[in-house]
Short mmCIF file of C-alpha atoms in Angstrom, two decimals:
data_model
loop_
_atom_site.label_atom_id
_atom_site.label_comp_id
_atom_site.label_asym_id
_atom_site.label_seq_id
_atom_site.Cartn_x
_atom_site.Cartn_y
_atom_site.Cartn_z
CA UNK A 1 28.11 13.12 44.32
CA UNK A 2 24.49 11.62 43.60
CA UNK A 3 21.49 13.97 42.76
CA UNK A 4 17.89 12.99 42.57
CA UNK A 5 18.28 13.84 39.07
CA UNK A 6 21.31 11.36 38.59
CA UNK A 7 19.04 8.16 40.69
CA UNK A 8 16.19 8.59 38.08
CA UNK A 9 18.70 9.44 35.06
CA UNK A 10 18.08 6.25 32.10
CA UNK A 11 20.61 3.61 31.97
CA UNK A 12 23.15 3.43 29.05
CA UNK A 13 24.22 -0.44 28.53
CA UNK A 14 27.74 -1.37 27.94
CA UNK A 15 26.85 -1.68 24.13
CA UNK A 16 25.11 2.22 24.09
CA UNK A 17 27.82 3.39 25.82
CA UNK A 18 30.43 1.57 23.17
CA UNK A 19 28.68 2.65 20.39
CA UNK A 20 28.42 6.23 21.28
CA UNK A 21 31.95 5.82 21.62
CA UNK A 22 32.88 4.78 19.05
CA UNK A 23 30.96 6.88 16.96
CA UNK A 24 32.57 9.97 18.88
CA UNK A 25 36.23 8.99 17.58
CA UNK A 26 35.35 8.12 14.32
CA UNK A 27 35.49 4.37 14.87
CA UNK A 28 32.33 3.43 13.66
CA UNK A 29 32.44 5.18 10.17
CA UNK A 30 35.29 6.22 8.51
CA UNK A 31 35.18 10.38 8.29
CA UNK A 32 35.42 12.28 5.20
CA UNK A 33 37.39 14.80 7.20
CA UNK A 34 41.17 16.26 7.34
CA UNK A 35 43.80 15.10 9.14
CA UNK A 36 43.73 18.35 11.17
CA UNK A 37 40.69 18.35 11.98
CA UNK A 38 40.20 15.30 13.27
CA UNK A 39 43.46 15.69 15.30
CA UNK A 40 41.18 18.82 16.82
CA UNK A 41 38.26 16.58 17.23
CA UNK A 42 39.95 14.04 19.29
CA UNK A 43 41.89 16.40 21.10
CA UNK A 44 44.88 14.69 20.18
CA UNK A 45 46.73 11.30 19.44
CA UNK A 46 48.69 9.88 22.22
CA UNK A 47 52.07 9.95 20.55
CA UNK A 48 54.75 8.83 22.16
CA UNK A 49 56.20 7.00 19.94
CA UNK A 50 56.05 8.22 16.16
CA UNK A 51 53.65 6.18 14.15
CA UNK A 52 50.79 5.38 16.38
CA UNK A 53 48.96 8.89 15.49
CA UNK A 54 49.32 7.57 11.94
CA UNK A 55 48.00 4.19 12.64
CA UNK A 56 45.32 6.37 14.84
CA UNK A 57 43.89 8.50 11.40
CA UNK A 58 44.52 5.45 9.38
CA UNK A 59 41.33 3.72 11.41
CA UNK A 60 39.43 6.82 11.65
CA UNK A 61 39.69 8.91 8.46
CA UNK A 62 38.51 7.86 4.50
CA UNK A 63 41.18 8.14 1.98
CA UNK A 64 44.05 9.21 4.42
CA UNK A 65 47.75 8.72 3.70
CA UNK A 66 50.37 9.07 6.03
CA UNK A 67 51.52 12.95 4.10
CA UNK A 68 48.34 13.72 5.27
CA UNK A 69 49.10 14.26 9.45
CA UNK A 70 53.63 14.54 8.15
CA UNK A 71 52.74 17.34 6.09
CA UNK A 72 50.59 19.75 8.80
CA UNK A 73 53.67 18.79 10.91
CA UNK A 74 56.25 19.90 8.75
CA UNK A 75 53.97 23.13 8.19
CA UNK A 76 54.36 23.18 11.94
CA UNK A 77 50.61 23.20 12.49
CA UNK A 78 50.64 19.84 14.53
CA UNK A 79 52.84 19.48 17.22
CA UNK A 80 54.34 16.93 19.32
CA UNK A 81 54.50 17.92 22.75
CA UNK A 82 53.19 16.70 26.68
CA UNK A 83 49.72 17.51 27.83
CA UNK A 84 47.65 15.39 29.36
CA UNK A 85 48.90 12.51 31.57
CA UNK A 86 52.52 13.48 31.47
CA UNK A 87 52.88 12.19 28.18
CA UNK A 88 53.49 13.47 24.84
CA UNK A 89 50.33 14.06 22.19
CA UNK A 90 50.24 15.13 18.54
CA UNK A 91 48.40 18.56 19.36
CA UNK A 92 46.48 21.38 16.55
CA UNK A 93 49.19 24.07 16.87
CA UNK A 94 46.14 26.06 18.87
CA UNK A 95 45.84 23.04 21.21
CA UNK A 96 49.37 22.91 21.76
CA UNK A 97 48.89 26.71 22.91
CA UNK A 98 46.07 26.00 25.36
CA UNK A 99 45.61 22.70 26.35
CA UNK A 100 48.96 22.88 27.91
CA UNK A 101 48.35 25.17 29.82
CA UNK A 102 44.85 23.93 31.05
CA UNK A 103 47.31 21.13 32.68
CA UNK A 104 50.37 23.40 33.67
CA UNK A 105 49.38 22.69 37.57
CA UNK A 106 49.64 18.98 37.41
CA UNK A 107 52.99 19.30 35.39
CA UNK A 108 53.90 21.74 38.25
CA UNK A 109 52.49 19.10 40.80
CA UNK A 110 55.23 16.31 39.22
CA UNK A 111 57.57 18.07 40.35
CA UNK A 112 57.29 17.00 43.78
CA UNK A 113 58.39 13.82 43.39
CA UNK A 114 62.25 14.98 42.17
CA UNK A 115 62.77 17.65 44.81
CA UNK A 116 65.22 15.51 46.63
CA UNK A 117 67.17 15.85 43.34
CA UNK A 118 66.41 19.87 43.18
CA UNK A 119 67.48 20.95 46.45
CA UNK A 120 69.13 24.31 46.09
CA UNK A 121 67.45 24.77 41.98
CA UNK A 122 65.64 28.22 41.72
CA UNK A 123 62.64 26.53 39.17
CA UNK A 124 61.68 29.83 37.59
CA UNK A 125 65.74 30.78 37.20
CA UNK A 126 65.57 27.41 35.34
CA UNK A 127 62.58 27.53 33.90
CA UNK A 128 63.82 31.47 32.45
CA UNK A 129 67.51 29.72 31.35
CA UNK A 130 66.23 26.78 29.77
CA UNK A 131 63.67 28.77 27.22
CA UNK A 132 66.56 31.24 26.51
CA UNK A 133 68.78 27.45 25.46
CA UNK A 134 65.90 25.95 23.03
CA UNK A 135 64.75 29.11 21.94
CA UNK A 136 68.19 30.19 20.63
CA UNK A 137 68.50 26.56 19.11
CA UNK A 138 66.81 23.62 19.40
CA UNK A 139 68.20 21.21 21.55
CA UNK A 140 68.08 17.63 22.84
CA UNK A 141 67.96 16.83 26.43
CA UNK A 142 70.96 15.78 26.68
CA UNK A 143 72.12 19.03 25.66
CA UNK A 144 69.98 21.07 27.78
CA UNK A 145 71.02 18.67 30.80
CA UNK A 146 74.26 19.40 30.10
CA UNK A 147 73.73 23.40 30.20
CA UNK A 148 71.92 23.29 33.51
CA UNK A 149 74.30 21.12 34.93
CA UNK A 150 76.53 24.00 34.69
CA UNK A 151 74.41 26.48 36.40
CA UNK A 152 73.54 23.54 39.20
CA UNK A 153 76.13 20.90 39.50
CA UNK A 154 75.31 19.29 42.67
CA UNK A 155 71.89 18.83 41.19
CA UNK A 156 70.24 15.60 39.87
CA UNK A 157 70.62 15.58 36.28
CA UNK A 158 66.88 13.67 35.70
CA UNK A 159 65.28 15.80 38.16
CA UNK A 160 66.83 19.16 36.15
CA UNK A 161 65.26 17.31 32.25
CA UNK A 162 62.22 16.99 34.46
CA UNK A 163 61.83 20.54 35.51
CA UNK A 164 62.41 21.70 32.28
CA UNK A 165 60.02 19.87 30.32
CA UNK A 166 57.41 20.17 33.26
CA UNK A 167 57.71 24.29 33.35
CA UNK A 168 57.81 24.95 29.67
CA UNK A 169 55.89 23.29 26.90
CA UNK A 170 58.67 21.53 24.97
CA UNK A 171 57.88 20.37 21.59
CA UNK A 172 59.63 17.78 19.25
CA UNK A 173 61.05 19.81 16.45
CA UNK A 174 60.66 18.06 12.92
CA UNK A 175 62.03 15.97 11.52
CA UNK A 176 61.26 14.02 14.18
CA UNK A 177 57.53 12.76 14.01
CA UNK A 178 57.35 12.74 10.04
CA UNK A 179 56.51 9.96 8.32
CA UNK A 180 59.33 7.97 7.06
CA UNK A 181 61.93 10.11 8.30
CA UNK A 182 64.21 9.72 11.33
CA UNK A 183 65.41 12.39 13.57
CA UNK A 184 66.51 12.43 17.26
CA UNK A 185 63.71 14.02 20.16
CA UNK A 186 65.52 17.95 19.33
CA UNK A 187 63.22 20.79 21.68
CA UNK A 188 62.30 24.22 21.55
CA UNK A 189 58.87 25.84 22.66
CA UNK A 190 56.00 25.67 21.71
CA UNK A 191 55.84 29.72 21.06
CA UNK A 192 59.12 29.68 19.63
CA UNK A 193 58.30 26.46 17.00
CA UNK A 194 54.72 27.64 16.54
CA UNK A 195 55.44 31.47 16.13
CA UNK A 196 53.01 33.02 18.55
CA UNK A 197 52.63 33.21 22.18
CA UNK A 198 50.32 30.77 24.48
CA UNK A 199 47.26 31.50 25.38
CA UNK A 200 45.01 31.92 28.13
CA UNK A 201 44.49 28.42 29.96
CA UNK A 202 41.20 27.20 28.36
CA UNK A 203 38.26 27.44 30.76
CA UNK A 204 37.67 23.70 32.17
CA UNK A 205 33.92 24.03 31.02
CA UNK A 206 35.47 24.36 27.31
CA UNK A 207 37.12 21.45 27.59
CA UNK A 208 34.76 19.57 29.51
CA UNK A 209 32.43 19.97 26.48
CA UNK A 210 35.21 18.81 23.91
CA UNK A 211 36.05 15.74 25.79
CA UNK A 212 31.94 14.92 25.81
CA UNK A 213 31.92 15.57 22.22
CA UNK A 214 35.36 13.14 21.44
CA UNK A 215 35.20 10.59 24.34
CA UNK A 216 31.58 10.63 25.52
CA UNK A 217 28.93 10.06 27.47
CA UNK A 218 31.15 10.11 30.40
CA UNK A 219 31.31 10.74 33.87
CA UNK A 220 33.34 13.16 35.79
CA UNK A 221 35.90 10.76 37.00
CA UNK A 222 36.17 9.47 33.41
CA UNK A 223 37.39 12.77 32.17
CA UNK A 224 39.50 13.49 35.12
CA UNK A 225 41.34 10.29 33.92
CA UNK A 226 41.82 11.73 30.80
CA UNK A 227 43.32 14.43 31.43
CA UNK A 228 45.62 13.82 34.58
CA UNK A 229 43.35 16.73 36.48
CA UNK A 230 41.52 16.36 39.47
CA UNK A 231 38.82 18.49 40.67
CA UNK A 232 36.54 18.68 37.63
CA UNK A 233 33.61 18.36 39.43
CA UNK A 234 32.69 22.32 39.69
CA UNK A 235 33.00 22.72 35.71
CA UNK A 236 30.37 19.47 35.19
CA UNK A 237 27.82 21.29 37.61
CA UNK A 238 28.15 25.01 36.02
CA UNK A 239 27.22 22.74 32.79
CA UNK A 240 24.87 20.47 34.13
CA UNK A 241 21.69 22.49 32.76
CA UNK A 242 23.29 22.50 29.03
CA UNK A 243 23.90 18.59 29.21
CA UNK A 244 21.82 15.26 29.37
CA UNK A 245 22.25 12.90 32.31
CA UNK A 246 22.32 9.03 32.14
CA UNK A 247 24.04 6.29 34.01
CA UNK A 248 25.96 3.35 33.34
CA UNK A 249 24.99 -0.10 34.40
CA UNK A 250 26.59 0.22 37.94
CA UNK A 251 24.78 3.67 38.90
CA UNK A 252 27.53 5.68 37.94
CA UNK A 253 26.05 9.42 36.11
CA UNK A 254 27.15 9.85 33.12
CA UNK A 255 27.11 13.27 31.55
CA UNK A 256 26.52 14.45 27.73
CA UNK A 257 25.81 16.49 24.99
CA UNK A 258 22.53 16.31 23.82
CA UNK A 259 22.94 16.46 20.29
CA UNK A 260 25.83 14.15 20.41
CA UNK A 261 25.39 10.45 18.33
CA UNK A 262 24.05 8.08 20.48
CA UNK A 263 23.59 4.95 17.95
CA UNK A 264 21.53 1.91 18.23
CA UNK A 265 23.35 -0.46 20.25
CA UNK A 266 22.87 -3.41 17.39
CA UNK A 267 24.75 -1.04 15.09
CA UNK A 268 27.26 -2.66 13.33
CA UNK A 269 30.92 -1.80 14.23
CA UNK A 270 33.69 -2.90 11.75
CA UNK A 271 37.04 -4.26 13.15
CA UNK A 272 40.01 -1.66 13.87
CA UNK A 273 43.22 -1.87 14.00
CA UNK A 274 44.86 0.85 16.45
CA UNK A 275 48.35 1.01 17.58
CA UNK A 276 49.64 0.93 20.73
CA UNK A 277 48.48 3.99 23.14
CA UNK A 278 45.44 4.77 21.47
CA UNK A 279 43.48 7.49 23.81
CA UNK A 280 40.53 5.61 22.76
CA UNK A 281 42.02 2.59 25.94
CA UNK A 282 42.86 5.58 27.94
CA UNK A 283 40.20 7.91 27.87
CA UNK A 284 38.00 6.61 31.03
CA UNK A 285 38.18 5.42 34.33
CA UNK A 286 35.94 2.55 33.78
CA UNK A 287 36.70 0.87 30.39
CA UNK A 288 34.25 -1.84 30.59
CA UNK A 289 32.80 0.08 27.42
CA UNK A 290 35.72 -1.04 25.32
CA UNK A 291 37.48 -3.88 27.18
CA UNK A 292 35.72 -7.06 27.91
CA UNK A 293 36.23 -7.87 31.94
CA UNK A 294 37.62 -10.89 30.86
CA UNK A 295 40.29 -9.41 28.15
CA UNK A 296 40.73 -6.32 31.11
CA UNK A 297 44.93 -6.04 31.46
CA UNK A 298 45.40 -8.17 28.47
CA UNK A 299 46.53 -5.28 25.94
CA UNK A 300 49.68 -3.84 28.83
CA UNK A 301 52.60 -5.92 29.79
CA UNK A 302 54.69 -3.63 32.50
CA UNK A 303 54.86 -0.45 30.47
CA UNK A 304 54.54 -1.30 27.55
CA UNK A 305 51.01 -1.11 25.07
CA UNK A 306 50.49 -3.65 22.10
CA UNK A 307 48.76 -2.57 19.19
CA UNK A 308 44.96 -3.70 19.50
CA UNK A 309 42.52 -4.79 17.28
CA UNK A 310 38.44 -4.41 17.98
CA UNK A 311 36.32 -6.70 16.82
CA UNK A 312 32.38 -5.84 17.13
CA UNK A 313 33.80 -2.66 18.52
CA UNK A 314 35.47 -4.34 21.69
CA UNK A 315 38.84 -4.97 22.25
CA UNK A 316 39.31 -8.80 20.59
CA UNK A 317 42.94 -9.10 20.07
CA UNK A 318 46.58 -8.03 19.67
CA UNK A 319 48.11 -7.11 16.30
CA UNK A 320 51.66 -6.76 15.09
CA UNK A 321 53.77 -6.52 12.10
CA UNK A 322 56.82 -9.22 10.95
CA UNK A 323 58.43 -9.49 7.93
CA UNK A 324 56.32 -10.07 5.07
CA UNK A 325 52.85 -9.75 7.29
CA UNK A 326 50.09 -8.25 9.67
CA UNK A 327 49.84 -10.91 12.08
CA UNK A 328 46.75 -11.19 14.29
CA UNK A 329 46.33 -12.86 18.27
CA UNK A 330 42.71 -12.93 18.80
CA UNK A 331 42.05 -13.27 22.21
CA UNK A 332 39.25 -16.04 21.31
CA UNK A 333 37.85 -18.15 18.57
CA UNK A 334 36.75 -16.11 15.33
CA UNK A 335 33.76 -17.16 13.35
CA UNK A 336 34.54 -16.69 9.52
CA UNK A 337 32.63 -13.77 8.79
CA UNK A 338 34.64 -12.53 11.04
CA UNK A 339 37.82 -13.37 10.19
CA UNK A 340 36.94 -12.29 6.25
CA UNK A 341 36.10 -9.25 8.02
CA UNK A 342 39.49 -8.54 9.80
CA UNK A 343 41.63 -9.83 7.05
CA UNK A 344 40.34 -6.90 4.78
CA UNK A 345 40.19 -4.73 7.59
CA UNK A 346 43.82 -5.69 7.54
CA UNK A 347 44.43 -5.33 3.75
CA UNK A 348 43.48 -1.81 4.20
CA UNK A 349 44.92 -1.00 6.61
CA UNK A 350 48.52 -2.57 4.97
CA UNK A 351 47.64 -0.60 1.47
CA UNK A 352 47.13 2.49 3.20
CA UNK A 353 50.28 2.61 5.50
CA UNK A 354 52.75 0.64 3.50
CA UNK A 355 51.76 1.23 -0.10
CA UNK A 356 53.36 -1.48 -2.87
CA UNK A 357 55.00 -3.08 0.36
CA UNK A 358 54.09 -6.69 -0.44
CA UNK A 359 52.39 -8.00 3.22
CA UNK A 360 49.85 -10.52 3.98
CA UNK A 361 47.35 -10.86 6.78
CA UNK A 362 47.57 -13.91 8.58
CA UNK A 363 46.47 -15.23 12.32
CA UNK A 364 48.44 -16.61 14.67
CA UNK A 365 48.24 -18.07 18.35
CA UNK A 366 45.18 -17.37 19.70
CA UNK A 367 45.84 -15.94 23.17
CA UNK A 368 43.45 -17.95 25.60
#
């Protein structure tokens, strides 16, 4: 959809639109803010596996430590749990309450694809039996396959873990997701773990203005990538007289808040380290903000993420640790201000997630 309003709207260059970005999640700057709090910001940390949310506050917030985001989640006031895109998020306990249910129809709509393998399941009979089997003590899924297996043999045992964790909002019980502790993926619900019942699916206009506020200026289409939701448009017009209206290089309108930081392109914009699945990669349907055309597929091999580093806030290189050392790929040739830039970038980022461990930063292959 194209109004006059959107034709005349001013352009945002790729380097506006980075550094409002970056500025949004805390990129540019380190915040002076809690780990909570920015979790709430950002409307959570992709988190499928268990450090990248640390990693995540490590490159956004001053002074953190890792007991910062472990201890919240011991407190059980973060969550692990899936939301948006099917996957599972580090959530505020009051996110984990409504932002799953703002997405409840597209969990329902994944369903679909495994009713071969549910012929004959009555969903809400399974959907009441499997919250009565975490709620009475947290369980893995192997456990809770098991159990429906028993009401519905002839059913497909993936298709019955899927319907579970698509109808009820399952969440990772601790100790699974602290810091330096190990624990198998154990579920119960989010009402049960959290102590108080869900709430009312969010309005989409709510949202709509959080997402502006963490992932902005964006378009319609961006958000709709962010969350794994379609049909967004309707929330972005009832909002349309509250927000300000740009476009990106190739026409596209761009929606946003109007007192939201828009800095000077030429602002400087320190190198990052993230870890794999940062929302920050994920976050828009065009990504030409963050990713470089040329560099565009470089940071996925099948499924699988690699830990990214930004350089001039655009993605610049991959990032790993080996024994003994941070090791950086830069996709291209570093000038040395550069690289004295990313090495203590690096130190930092080694001192505050593996305090007295002895590591060095060093580079490796570049990846032409």
């Amino acid at each position: 959809m194209t109004t006059k309003a959107a034709t005349t709207a001013p352009v945002l260059g790729i380097r506006a639109l980075n550094r409002a970005t970056l500025a949004r999640q805390l990129l540019l700057r380190r915040a002076a803010t809690t780990a909570e709090a920015a979790v709430a910001h950002l409307l959570g940390l992709q988190a499928q596996n268990v450090k990248p949310p640390y990693y995540a506050l490590a490159a956004r917030l001053d002074g953190f430590t890792p007991e910062d985001l472990s201890a919240p989640m011991a407190d059980r006031r973060v969550a692990r749990l899936v939301t948006m895109r099917s996957t599972i998020h580090t959530h505020t306990a009051d996110d984990c309450l409504t932002l799953r249910p703002l997405v409840q129809a597209a969990r329902e709509r994944e369903l679909h694809a495994f009713r071969n393998g549910l012929t004959g399941v009555d969903l809400d009979r399974l959907a009441v039996l499997a919250r009565e089997l975490v709620e009475a003590e947290p369980r893995t899924m192997g456990q809770l396959r098991e159990a429906l297996l028993a009401e519905w043999p002839d059913a497909d045992p993936q298709s019955l873990s899927v319907a579970a964790r698509c109808r009820l909002p399952l969440v990772q019980v601790t100790p699974r997701g602290l810091w330096g502790r190990s624990g198998q993926v154990t579920l119960t619900t989010a009402e049960h773990w959290l102590g108080r019942p869900a709430r009312p699916a969010p309005a989409p206009d709510d949202t709509v203005l959080r997402y502006l506020a963490a992932f902005g200026p964006a378009s319609v289409k961006d958000m709709q990538t962010w969350a794994g939701l379609t049909r967004l448009r309707d929330a972005f017009e009832r909002l349309r007289p509250r927000l300000v209206v740009f476009r990106d290089p190739n026409g596209t309108e761009l929606f946003d808040l109007p007192d939201a930081p828009r800095p000077d392109p030429d602002t400087p914009a320190p190198p990052r380290f993230l870890p794999e699945f940062d929302n920050l990669l994920l976050s828009h349907a065009d990504r030409t903000r963050l990713v470089p055309p040329e560099h565009k597929g470089r940071t996925w091999r099948k499924n699988q993420a690699y830990r990214v580093l930004l350089v001039d806030g655009f993605v610049a290189g991959l990032w790993k640790l080996e024994e003994g050392a941070l090791v950086v790929e830069p996709f291209g040739r570093l000038a040395k201000k550069q690289r004295d830039e990313i090495v203590a970038e690096g130190g930092r980022t080694l001192a505050t997630m593996h305090a007295g461990a002895a590591y060095d930063v060093r580079f490796g292959t570049v990846r032409d």
